[in-house]
């Protein structure tokens, strides 16, 4: 194990923890902000677990499973947050968490097939079953979030809300596109795309942090809480 493996994860986790603390102290506690805070917490949690796995050497299958549980919840929670911000959230939208819950349960019962096959300073490579199916259900909510935000950006007339939409849109876009381009042109990264995407997730965390700190006019609705 390289002594610097996982150190970038620790750096990102510390920065994201700073975002979380500032949000808890200074941001308005409305429904959308709480959801987006949840996304930042998950991003922080995954980086912290990646640090534990690669730097501290905690490669127990249960530790790896918890890291997987963390990142599996990220895309549906992100989409749920975007729907809430866009005013399109309905009770039936809780169903978008079903694929994530399926994989969380499935991987619990196949935990002996989950393993870390490589650690490096920048990324982690995992071995796990149903990889292609997992990837499909992982990226669809992210792409859906980008499309919804793009449509809202184009249709929004309020200048302030348009700026808010732009923050989230570019947060998702600048997280997804570089990860996909790198994975496409550097074959080595294809097997580490989840880890790479979560590293790039720091961009989403940063844009989301700015969004939450500015978002003071969207009130919570009891029916969503």
Tab-separated table of N, CA, C and O in Angstrom, residues 101-145:
chain	number	residue	atom	x	y	z
A	101	UNK	N	-32.465	0.686	-3.080
A	101	UNK	CA	-32.753	-0.234	-1.976
A	101	UNK	C	-32.556	-1.678	-2.400
A	101	UNK	O	-32.090	-2.514	-1.614
A	102	UNK	N	-32.889	-1.989	-3.663
A	102	UNK	CA	-32.666	-3.345	-4.180
A	102	UNK	C	-31.182	-3.705	-4.109
A	102	UNK	O	-30.806	-4.782	-3.624
A	103	UNK	N	-30.316	-2.802	-4.606
A	103	UNK	CA	-28.888	-3.089	-4.615
A	103	UNK	C	-28.320	-3.134	-3.200
A	103	UNK	O	-27.433	-3.948	-2.906
A	104	UNK	N	-28.828	-2.284	-2.327
A	104	UNK	CA	-28.358	-2.296	-0.935
A	104	UNK	C	-28.659	-3.651	-0.289
A	104	UNK	O	-27.809	-4.244	0.378
A	105	UNK	N	-29.867	-4.161	-0.507
A	105	UNK	CA	-30.249	-5.469	0.052
A	105	UNK	C	-29.493	-6.588	-0.642
A	105	UNK	O	-28.945	-7.498	0.004
A	106	UNK	N	-29.426	-6.529	-1.982
A	106	UNK	CA	-28.758	-7.583	-2.747
A	106	UNK	C	-27.282	-7.700	-2.360
A	106	UNK	O	-26.770	-8.803	-2.133
A	107	UNK	N	-26.596	-6.562	-2.263
A	107	UNK	CA	-25.172	-6.602	-1.931
A	107	UNK	C	-24.926	-7.031	-0.485
A	107	UNK	O	-23.860	-7.564	-0.167
A	108	UNK	N	-25.910	-6.829	0.380
A	108	UNK	CA	-25.773	-7.321	1.752
A	108	UNK	C	-25.724	-8.842	1.765
A	108	UNK	O	-24.941	-9.448	2.508
A	109	UNK	N	-26.567	-9.457	0.923
A	109	UNK	CA	-26.615	-10.922	0.892
A	109	UNK	C	-25.532	-11.534	0.004
A	109	UNK	O	-25.349	-12.753	0.007
A	110	UNK	N	-24.837	-10.697	-0.755
A	110	UNK	CA	-23.715	-11.190	-1.575
A	110	UNK	C	-22.429	-10.468	-1.163
A	110	UNK	O	-21.549	-10.235	-1.985
A	111	UNK	N	-22.348	-10.121	0.107
A	111	UNK	CA	-21.242	-9.297	0.594
A	111	UNK	C	-19.878	-9.959	0.384
A	111	UNK	O	-18.864	-9.277	0.239
A	112	UNK	N	-19.867	-11.290	0.327
A	112	UNK	CA	-18.601	-11.992	0.126
A	112	UNK	C	-18.062	-11.811	-1.292
A	112	UNK	O	-16.902	-12.137	-1.559
A	113	UNK	N	-18.878	-11.270	-2.194
A	113	UNK	CA	-18.440	-11.027	-3.571
A	113	UNK	C	-17.994	-9.581	-3.796
A	113	UNK	O	-17.621	-9.211	-4.905
A	114	UNK	N	-18.043	-8.772	-2.750
A	114	UNK	CA	-17.635	-7.369	-2.850
A	114	UNK	C	-16.232	-7.218	-2.281
A	114	UNK	O	-15.952	-7.686	-1.177
A	115	UNK	N	-15.355	-6.598	-3.054
A	115	UNK	CA	-13.974	-6.453	-2.589
A	115	UNK	C	-13.311	-5.244	-3.240
A	115	UNK	O	-13.727	-4.785	-4.311
A	116	UNK	N	-12.284	-4.732	-2.586
A	116	UNK	CA	-11.431	-3.697	-3.169
A	116	UNK	C	-10.277	-4.404	-3.860
A	116	UNK	O	-9.563	-5.197	-3.243
A	117	UNK	N	-10.118	-4.146	-5.155
A	117	UNK	CA	-9.050	-4.804	-5.904
A	117	UNK	C	-7.839	-3.903	-6.114
A	117	UNK	O	-6.756	-4.376	-6.434
A	118	UNK	N	-8.027	-2.580	-5.935
A	118	UNK	CA	-6.893	-1.667	-6.081
A	118	UNK	C	-7.172	-0.352	-5.374
A	118	UNK	O	-8.278	0.186	-5.444
A	119	UNK	N	-6.158	0.159	-4.700
A	119	UNK	CA	-6.211	1.496	-4.104
A	119	UNK	C	-5.100	2.349	-4.708
A	119	UNK	O	-4.018	1.839	-5.014
A	120	UNK	N	-5.384	3.630	-4.891
A	120	UNK	CA	-4.364	4.553	-5.356
A	120	UNK	C	-4.612	5.907	-4.699
A	120	UNK	O	-5.571	6.079	-3.945
A	121	UNK	N	-3.778	6.861	-4.997
A	121	UNK	CA	-3.945	8.198	-4.444
A	121	UNK	C	-5.259	8.816	-4.904
A	121	UNK	O	-5.933	9.528	-4.162
A	122	UNK	N	-5.663	8.527	-6.158
A	122	UNK	CA	-6.810	9.206	-6.766
A	122	UNK	C	-8.095	8.393	-6.778
A	122	UNK	O	-9.173	8.967	-6.864
A	123	UNK	N	-8.007	7.081	-6.736
A	123	UNK	CA	-9.227	6.296	-6.916
A	123	UNK	C	-9.116	4.923	-6.271
A	123	UNK	O	-8.037	4.483	-5.861
A	124	UNK	N	-10.273	4.251	-6.206
A	124	UNK	CA	-10.367	2.878	-5.708
A	124	UNK	C	-11.080	2.045	-6.770
A	124	UNK	O	-12.009	2.529	-7.422
A	125	UNK	N	-10.646	0.808	-6.939
A	125	UNK	CA	-11.315	-0.105	-7.855
A	125	UNK	C	-12.002	-1.189	-7.033
A	125	UNK	O	-11.378	-1.798	-6.154
A	126	UNK	N	-13.292	-1.397	-7.318
A	126	UNK	CA	-14.068	-2.411	-6.608
A	126	UNK	C	-14.414	-3.573	-7.535
A	126	UNK	O	-14.523	-3.414	-8.758
A	127	UNK	N	-14.617	-4.720	-6.922
A	127	UNK	CA	-15.167	-5.873	-7.622
A	127	UNK	C	-16.504	-6.193	-6.972
A	127	UNK	O	-16.582	-6.351	-5.745
A	128	UNK	N	-17.570	-6.270	-7.783
A	128	UNK	CA	-18.893	-6.526	-7.231
A	128	UNK	C	-19.794	-7.103	-8.323
A	128	UNK	O	-19.571	-6.868	-9.518
A	129	UNK	N	-20.807	-7.874	-7.947
A	129	UNK	CA	-21.695	-8.491	-8.948
A	129	UNK	C	-22.685	-7.487	-9.539
A	129	UNK	O	-22.899	-6.404	-8.987
A	130	UNK	N	-23.283	-7.863	-10.668
A	130	UNK	CA	-24.286	-7.043	-11.362
A	130	UNK	C	-23.755	-5.655	-11.720
A	130	UNK	O	-24.477	-4.658	-11.640
A	131	UNK	N	-22.490	-5.587	-12.107
A	131	UNK	CA	-21.842	-4.299	-12.362
A	131	UNK	C	-22.536	-3.453	-13.410
A	131	UNK	O	-22.756	-2.251	-13.201
A	132	UNK	N	-22.902	-4.063	-14.549
A	132	UNK	CA	-23.523	-3.292	-15.637
A	132	UNK	C	-24.917	-2.806	-15.244
A	132	UNK	O	-25.302	-1.671	-15.561
A	133	UNK	N	-25.667	-3.668	-14.559
A	133	UNK	CA	-27.014	-3.273	-14.119
A	133	UNK	C	-26.913	-2.153	-13.085
A	133	UNK	O	-27.685	-1.187	-13.126
A	134	UNK	N	-25.961	-2.281	-12.190
A	134	UNK	CA	-25.749	-1.247	-11.170
A	134	UNK	C	-25.419	0.085	-11.833
A	134	UNK	O	-25.960	1.133	-11.452
A	135	UNK	N	-24.533	0.059	-12.823
A	135	UNK	CA	-24.129	1.289	-13.517
A	135	UNK	C	-25.324	1.962	-14.184
A	135	UNK	O	-25.465	3.193	-14.144
A	136	UNK	N	-26.205	1.149	-14.786
A	136	UNK	CA	-27.383	1.696	-15.465
A	136	UNK	C	-28.258	2.465	-14.486
A	136	UNK	O	-28.656	3.617	-14.744
A	137	UNK	N	-28.582	1.836	-13.363
A	137	UNK	CA	-29.457	2.479	-12.385
A	137	UNK	C	-28.730	3.578	-11.610
A	137	UNK	O	-29.368	4.411	-10.963
A	138	UNK	N	-27.402	3.581	-11.661
A	138	UNK	CA	-26.638	4.623	-10.978
A	138	UNK	C	-26.652	5.921	-11.774
A	138	UNK	O	-26.846	7.012	-11.222
A	139	UNK	N	-26.458	5.817	-13.090
A	139	UNK	CA	-26.308	7.022	-13.908
A	139	UNK	C	-27.634	7.614	-14.378
A	139	UNK	O	-27.704	8.817	-14.651
A	140	UNK	N	-28.674	6.813	-14.470
A	140	UNK	CA	-29.963	7.331	-14.947
A	140	UNK	C	-30.491	8.492	-14.089
A	140	UNK	O	-30.923	9.516	-14.644
A	141	UNK	N	-30.493	8.396	-12.751
A	141	UNK	CA	-30.969	9.538	-11.956
A	141	UNK	C	-30.108	10.788	-12.137
A	141	UNK	O	-30.621	11.915	-12.077
A	142	UNK	N	-28.807	10.607	-12.342
A	142	UNK	CA	-27.917	11.755	-12.535
A	142	UNK	C	-28.245	12.457	-13.849
A	142	UNK	O	-28.375	13.687	-13.906
A	143	UNK	N	-28.408	11.662	-14.896
A	143	UNK	CA	-28.771	12.226	-16.203
A	143	UNK	C	-30.150	12.880	-16.124
A	143	UNK	O	-30.378	13.963	-16.668
A	144	UNK	N	-31.080	12.220	-15.407
A	144	UNK	CA	-32.416	12.782	-15.231
A	144	UNK	C	-32.368	14.117	-14.516
A	144	UNK	O	-33.094	15.057	-14.880
A	145	UNK	N	-31.516	14.242	-13.511
A	145	UNK	CA	-31.373	15.498	-12.768
A	145	UNK	C	-30.891	16.617	-13.688
A	145	UNK	O	-31.402	17.744	-13.638
